[in-house]
PDB file of C-alpha atoms and ligand atoms in Angstrom:
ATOM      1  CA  UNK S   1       1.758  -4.361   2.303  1.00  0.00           C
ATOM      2  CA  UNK S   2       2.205  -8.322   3.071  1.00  0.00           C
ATOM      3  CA  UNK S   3       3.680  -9.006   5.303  1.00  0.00           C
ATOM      4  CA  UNK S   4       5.707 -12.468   3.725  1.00  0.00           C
ATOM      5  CA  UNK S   5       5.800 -15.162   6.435  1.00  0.00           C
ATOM      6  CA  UNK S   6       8.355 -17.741   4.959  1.00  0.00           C
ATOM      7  CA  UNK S   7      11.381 -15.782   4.981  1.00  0.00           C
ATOM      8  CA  UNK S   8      12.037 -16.285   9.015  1.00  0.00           C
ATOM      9  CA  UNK S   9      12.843 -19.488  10.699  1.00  0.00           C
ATOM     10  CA  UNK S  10      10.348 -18.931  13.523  1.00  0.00           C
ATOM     11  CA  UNK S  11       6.581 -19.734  13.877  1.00  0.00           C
ATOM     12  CA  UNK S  12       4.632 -17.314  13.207  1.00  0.00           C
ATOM     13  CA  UNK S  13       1.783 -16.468  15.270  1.00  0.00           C
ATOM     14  CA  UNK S  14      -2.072 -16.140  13.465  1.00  0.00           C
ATOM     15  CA  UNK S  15      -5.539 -15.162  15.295  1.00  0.00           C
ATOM     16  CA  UNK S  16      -8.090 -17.282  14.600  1.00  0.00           C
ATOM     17  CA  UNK S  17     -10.922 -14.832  15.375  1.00  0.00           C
ATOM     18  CA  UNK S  18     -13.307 -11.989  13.310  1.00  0.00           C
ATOM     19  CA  UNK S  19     -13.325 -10.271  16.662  1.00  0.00           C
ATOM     20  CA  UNK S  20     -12.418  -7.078  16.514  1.00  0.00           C
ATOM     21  CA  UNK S  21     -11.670  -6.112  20.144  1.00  0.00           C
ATOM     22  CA  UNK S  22      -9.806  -9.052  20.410  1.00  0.00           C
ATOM     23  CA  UNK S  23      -7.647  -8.546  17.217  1.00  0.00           C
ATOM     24  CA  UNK S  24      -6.753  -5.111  18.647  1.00  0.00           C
ATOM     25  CA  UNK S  25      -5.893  -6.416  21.705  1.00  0.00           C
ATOM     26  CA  UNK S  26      -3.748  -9.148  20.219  1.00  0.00           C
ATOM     27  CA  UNK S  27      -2.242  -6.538  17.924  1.00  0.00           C
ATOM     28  CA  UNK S  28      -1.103  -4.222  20.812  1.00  0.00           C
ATOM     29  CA  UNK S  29       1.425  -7.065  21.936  1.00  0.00           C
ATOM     30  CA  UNK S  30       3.354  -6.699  18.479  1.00  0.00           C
ATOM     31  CA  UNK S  31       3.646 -10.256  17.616  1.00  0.00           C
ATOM     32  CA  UNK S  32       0.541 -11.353  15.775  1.00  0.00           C
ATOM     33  CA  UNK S  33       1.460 -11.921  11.820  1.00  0.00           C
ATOM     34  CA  UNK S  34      -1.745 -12.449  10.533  1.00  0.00           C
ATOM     35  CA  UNK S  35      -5.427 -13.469  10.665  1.00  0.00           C
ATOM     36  CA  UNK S  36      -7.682 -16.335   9.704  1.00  0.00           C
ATOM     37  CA  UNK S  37     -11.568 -16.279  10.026  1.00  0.00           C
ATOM     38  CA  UNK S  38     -13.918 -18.252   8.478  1.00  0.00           C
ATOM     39  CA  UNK S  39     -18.047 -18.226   8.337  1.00  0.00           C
ATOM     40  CA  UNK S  40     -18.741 -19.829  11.840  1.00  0.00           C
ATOM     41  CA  UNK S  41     -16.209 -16.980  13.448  1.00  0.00           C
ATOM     42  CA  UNK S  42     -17.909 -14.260  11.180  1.00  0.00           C
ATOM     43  CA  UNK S  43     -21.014 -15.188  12.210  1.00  0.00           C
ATOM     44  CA  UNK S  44     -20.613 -15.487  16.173  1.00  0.00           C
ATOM     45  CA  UNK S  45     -19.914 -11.916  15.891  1.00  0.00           C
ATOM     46  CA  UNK S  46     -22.529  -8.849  16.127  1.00  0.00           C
ATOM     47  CA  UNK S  47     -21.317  -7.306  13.099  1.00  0.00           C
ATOM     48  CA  UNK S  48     -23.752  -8.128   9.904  1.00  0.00           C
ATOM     49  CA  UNK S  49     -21.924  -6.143   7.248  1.00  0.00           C
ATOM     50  CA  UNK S  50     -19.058  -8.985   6.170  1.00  0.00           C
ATOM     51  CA  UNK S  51     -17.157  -6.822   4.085  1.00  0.00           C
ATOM     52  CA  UNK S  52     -16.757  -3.876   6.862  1.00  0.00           C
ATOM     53  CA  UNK S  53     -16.147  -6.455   9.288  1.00  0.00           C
ATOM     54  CA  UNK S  54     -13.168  -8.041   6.850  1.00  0.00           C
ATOM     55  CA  UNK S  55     -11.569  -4.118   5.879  1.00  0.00           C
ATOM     56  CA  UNK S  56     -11.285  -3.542   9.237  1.00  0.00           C
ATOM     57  CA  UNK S  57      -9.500  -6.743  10.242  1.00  0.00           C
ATOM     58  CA  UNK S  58      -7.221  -5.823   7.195  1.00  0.00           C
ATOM     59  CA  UNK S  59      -6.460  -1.994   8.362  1.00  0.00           C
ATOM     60  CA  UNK S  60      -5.308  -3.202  12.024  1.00  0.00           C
ATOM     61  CA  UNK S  61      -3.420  -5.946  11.377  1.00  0.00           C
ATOM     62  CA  UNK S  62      -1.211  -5.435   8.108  1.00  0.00           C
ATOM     63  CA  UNK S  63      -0.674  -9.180   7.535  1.00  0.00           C
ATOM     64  CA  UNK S  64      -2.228 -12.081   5.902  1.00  0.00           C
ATOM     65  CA  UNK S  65      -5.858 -11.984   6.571  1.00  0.00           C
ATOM     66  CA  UNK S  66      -7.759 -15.021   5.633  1.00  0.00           C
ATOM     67  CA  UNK S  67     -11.277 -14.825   4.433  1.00  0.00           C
ATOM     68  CA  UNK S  68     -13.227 -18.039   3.345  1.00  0.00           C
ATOM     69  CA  UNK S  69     -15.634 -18.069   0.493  1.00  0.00           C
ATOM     70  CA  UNK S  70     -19.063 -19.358   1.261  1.00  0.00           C
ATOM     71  CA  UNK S  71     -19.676 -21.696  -1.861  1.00  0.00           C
ATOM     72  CA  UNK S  72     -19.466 -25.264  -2.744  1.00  0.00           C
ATOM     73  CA  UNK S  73     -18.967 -24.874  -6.859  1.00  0.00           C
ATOM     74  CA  UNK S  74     -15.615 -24.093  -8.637  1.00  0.00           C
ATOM     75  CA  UNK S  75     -17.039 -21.026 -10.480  1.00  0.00           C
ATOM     76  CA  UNK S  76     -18.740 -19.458  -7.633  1.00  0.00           C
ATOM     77  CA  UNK S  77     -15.550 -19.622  -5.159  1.00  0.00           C
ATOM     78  CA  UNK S  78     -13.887 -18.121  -8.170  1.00  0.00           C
ATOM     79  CA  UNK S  79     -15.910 -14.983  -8.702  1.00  0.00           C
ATOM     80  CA  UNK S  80     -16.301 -14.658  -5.154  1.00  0.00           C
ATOM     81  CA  UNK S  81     -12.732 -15.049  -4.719  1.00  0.00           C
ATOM     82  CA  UNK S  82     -11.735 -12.177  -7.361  1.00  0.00           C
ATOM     83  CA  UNK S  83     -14.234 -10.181  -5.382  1.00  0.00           C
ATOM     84  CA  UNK S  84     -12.796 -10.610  -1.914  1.00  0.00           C
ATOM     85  CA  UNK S  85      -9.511  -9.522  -3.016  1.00  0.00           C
ATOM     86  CA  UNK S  86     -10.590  -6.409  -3.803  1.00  0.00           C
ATOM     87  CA  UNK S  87     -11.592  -5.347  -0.166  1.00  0.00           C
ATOM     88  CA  UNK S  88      -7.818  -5.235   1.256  1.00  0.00           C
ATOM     89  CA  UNK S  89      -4.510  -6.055  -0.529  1.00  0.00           C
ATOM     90  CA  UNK S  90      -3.511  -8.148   2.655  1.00  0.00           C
ATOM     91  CA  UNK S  91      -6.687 -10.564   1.712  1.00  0.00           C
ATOM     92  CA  UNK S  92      -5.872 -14.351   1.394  1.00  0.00           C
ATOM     93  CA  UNK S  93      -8.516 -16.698   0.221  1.00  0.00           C
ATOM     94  CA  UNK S  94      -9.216 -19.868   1.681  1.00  0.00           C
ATOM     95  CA  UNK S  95     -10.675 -22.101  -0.568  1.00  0.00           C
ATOM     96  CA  UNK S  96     -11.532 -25.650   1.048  1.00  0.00           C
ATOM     97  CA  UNK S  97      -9.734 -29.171   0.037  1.00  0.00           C
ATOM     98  CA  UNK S  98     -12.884 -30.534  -1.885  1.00  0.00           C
ATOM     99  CA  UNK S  99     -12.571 -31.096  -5.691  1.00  0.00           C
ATOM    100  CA  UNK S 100     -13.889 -28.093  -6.621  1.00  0.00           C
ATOM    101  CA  UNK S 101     -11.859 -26.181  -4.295  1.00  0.00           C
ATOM    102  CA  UNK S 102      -8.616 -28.211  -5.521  1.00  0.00           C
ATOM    103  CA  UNK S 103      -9.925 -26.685  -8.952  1.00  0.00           C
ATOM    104  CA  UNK S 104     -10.782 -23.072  -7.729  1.00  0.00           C
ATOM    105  CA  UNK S 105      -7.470 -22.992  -6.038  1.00  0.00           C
ATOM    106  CA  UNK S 106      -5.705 -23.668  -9.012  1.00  0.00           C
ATOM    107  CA  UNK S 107      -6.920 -21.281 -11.148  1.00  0.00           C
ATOM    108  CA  UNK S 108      -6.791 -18.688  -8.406  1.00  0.00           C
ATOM    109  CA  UNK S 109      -3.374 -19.526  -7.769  1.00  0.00           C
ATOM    110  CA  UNK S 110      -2.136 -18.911 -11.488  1.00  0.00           C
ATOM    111  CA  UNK S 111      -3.729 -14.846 -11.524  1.00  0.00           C
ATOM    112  CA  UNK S 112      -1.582 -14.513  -8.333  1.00  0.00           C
ATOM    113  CA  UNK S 113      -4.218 -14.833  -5.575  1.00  0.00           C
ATOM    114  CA  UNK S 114      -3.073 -16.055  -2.906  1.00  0.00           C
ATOM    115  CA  UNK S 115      -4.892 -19.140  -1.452  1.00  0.00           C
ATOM    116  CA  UNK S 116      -5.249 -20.265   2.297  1.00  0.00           C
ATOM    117  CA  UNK S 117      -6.122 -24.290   1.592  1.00  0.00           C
ATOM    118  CA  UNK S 118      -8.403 -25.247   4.716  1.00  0.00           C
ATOM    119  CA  UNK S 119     -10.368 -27.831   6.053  1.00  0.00           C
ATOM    120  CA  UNK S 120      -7.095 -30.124   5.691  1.00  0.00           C
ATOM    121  CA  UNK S 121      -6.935 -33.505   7.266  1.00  0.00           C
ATOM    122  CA  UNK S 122      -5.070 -35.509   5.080  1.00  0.00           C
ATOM    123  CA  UNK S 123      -1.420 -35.807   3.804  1.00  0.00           C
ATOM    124  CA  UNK S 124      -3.311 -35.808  -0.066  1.00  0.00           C
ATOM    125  CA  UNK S 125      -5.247 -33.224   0.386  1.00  0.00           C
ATOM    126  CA  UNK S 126      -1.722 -30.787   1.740  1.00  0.00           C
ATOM    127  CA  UNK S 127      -0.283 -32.261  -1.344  1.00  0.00           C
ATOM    128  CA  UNK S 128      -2.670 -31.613  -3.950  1.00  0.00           C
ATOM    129  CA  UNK S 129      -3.052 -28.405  -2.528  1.00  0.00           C
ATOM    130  CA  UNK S 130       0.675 -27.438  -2.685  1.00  0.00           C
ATOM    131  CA  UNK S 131       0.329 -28.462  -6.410  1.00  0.00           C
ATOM    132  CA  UNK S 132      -2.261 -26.356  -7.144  1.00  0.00           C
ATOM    133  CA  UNK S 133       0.026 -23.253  -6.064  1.00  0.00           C
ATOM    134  CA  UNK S 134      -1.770 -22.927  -2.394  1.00  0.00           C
ATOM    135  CA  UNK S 135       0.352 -20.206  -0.536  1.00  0.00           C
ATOM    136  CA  UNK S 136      -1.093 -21.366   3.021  1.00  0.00           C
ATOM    137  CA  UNK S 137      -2.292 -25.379   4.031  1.00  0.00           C
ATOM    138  CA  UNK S 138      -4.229 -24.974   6.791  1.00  0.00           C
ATOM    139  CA  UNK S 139      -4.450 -28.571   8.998  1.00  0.00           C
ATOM    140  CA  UNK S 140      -7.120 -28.476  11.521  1.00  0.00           C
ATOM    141  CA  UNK S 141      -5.122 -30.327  14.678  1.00  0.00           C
ATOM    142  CA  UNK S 142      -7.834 -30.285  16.947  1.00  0.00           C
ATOM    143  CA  UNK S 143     -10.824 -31.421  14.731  1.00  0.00           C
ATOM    144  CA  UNK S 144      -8.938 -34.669  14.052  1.00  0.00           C
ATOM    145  CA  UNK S 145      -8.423 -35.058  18.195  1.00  0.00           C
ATOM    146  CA  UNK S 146     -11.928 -34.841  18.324  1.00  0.00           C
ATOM    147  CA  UNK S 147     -12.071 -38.148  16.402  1.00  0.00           C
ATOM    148  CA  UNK S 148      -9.848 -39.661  18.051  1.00  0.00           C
ATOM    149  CA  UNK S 149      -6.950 -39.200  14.948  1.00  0.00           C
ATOM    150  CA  UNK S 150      -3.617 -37.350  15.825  1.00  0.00           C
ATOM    151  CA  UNK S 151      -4.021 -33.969  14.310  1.00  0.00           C
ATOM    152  CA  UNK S 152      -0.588 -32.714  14.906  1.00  0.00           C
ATOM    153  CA  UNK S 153       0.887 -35.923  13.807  1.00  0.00           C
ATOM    154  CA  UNK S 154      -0.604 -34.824  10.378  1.00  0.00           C
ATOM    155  CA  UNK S 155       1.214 -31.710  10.579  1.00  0.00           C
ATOM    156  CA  UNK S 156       4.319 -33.154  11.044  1.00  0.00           C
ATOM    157  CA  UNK S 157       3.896 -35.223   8.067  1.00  0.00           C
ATOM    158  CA  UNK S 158       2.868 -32.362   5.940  1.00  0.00           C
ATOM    159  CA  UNK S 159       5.870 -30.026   7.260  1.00  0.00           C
ATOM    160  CA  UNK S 160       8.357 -33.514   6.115  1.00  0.00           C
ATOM    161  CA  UNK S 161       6.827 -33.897   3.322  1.00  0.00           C
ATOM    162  CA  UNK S 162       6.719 -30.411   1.534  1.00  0.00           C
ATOM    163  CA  UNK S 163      10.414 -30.413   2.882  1.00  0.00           C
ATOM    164  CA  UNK S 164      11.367 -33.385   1.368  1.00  0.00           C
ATOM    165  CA  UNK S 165       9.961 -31.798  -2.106  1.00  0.00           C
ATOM    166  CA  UNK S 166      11.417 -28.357  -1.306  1.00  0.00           C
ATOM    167  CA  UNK S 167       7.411 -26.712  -1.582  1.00  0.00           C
ATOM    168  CA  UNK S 168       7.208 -23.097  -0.767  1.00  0.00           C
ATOM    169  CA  UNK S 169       3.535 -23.743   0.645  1.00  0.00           C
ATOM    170  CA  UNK S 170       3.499 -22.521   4.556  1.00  0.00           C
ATOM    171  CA  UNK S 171       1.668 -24.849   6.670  1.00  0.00           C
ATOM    172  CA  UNK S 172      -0.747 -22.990   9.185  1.00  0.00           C
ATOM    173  CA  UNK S 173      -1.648 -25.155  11.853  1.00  0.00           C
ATOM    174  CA  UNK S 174      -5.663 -24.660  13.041  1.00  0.00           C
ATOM    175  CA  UNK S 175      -8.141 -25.726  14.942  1.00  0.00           C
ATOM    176  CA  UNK S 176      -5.705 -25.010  18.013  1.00  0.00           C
ATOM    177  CA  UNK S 177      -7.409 -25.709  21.304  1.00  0.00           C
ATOM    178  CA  UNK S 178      -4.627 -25.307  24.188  1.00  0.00           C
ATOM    179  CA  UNK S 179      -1.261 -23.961  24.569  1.00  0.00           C
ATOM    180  CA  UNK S 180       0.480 -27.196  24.062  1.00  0.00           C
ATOM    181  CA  UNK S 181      -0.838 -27.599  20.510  1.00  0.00           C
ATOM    182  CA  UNK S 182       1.319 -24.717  20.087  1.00  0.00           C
ATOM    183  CA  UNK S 183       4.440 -26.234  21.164  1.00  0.00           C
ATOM    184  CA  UNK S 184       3.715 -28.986  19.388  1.00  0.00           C
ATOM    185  CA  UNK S 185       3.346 -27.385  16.319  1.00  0.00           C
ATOM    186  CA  UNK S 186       6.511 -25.018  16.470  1.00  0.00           C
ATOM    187  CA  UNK S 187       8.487 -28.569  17.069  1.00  0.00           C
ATOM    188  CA  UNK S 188       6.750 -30.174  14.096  1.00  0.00           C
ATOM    189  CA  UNK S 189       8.146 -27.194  12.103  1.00  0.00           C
ATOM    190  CA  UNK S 190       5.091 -25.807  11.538  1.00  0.00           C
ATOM    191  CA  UNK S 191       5.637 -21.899   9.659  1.00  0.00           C
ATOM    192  CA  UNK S 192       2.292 -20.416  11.697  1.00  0.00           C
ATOM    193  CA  UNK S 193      -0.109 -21.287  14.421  1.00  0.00           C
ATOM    194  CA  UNK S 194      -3.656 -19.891  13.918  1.00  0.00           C
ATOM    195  CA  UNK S 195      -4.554 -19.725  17.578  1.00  0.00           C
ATOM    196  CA  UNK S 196      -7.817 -18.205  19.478  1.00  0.00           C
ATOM    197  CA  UNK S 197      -6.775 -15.244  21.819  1.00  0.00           C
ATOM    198  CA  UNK S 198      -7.794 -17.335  24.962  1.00  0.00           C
ATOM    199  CA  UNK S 199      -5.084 -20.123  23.867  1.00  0.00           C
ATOM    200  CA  UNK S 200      -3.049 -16.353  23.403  1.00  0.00           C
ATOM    201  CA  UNK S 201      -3.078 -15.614  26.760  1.00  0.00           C
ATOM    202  CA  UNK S 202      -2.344 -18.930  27.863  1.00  0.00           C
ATOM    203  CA  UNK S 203       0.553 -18.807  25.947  1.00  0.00           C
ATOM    204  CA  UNK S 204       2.348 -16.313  28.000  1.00  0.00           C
ATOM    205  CA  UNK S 205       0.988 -17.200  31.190  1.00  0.00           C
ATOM    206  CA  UNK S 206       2.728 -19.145  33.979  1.00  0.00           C
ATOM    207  CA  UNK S 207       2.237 -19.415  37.462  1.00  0.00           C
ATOM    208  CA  UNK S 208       5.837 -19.668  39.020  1.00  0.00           C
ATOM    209  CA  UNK S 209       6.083 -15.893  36.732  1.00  0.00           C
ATOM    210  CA  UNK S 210       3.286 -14.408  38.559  1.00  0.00           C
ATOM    211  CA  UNK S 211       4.375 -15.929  41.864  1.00  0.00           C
ATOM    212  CA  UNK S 212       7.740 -14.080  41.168  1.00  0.00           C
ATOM    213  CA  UNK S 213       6.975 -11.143  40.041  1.00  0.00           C
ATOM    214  CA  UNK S 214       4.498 -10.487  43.028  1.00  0.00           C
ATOM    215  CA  UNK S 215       7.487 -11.738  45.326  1.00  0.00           C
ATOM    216  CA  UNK S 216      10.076  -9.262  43.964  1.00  0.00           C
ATOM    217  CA  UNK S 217       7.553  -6.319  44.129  1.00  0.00           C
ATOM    218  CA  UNK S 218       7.422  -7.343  47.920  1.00  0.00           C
ATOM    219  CA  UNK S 219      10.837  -7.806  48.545  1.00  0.00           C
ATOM    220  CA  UNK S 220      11.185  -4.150  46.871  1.00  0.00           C
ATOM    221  CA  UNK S 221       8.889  -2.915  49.291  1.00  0.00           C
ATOM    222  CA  UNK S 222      10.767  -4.145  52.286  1.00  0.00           C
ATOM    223  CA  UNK S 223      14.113  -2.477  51.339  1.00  0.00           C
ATOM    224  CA  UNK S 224      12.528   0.472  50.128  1.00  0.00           C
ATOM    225  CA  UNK S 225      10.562   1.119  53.475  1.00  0.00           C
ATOM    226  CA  UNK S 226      14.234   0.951  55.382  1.00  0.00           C
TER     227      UNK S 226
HETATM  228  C1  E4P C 301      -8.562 -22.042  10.828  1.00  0.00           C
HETATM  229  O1  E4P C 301      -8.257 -21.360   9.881  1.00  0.00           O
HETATM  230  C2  E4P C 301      -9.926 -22.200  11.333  1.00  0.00           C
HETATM  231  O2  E4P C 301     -10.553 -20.948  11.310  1.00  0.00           O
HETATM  232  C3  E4P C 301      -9.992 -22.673  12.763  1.00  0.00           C
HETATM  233  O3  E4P C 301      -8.705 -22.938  13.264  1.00  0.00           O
HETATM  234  C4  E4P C 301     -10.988 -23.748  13.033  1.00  0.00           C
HETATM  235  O4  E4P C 301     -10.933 -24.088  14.397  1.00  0.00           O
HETATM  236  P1  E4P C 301     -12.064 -24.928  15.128  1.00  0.00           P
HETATM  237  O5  E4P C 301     -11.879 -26.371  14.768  1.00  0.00           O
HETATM  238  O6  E4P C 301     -11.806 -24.699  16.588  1.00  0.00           O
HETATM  239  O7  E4P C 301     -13.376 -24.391  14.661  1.00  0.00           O
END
């Protein structure tokens, strides 16, 4: 049912959202590859059953789904973890780069559960993750803006570096804010964008195409009046 993301040489396209109008609409355009939520995006939305709200994402869109656990100790990401992957077989677990996550996400990693490696904003913490057998490093881009650090510098780094040692761990570039965070990370190599379906939209969007098409249509007109 997983849909495998490294064996293309394109980005892939994620939604960062637990909405599930949006996810549907997203899905209708036949190019999303998977989904990552995570507690904040759970919670904005009405829905207070977490589990329903996570087996739906799963039935719509057939990819990676990433769901984070909501604990700060080793064992408890661990047995929530092993629960979590029981609600869809498309469920990846993202486990954040603290110590005990580093931990969790090594012993996760060896029973064959795949783990999503977020809140990234370091070259270490992408390596030590890749160690530990992380299928997904997720570096938030536009968190490290914020402070004034180059987030998609970082994921250029990480995308040389896991080269350089031949790692099979896909780097997911988050916290996207605006289209051309997306361009930047397909040209850093990044394998997926996570992107919000407004930055979606805006993906596809131009101006001079709109302008066009509404020209043509009028042009039609004319010649079809005659
Ligand atoms: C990624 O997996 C995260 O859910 C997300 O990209 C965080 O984005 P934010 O910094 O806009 O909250």
């Amino acid at each position: 049912m997983i849909i495998a993301t490294g064996d293309e040489v394109n980005m892939h396209i994620f939604l960062d959202t637990a909405n599930i109008d949006q996810i549907r609409q997203a899905a209708k355009l036949g190019i999303i590859s998977g989904v990552t939520t995570n507690p904040s995006l759970v919670s904005k939305e009405k829905a207070t059953n977490y589990e329903a709200t996570i087996k739906e994402i799963c039935s719509i869109i057939h990819g990676p789904v990433s769901v984070e656990v909501i604990a700060e100790e080793t064992q408890d990401m661990i047995k929530q973890a092993r629960d979590i992957v029981t609600w869809a077989p498309n469920v990846v677990i993202k486990i954040p780069a603290t110590v005990a996550g580093l931990e969790a996400t090594s012993i996760l990693s060896k029973e064959g559960i795949r783990v999503n490696f977020t809140l990234c904003f370091s070259l270490n913490q992408a390596l030590l993750g890749a160690r530990a057998g992380a299928a997904y490093v997720s570096p938030f881009v536009g968190r490290l803006d914020d402070i004034g650090d180059n987030g998609m510098q970082l994921v250029k780094d990480i995308v040389g570096v896991y080269e350089h040692y031949h790692l099979s761990t896909e780097v997911i570039a988050a916290s996207i804010r605006h289209p051309q965070h997306c361009v930047e990370a397909a040209k850093a190599g990044a394998h997926i964008a996570t992107v919000p379906y407004s930055v979606l939209i805006q993906m596809i969007q131009h101006p001079l195409t709109d302008i066009g098409v509404t020209r043509f249509l009028s042009d039609w007109k004319r010649i079809s009046q005659k």
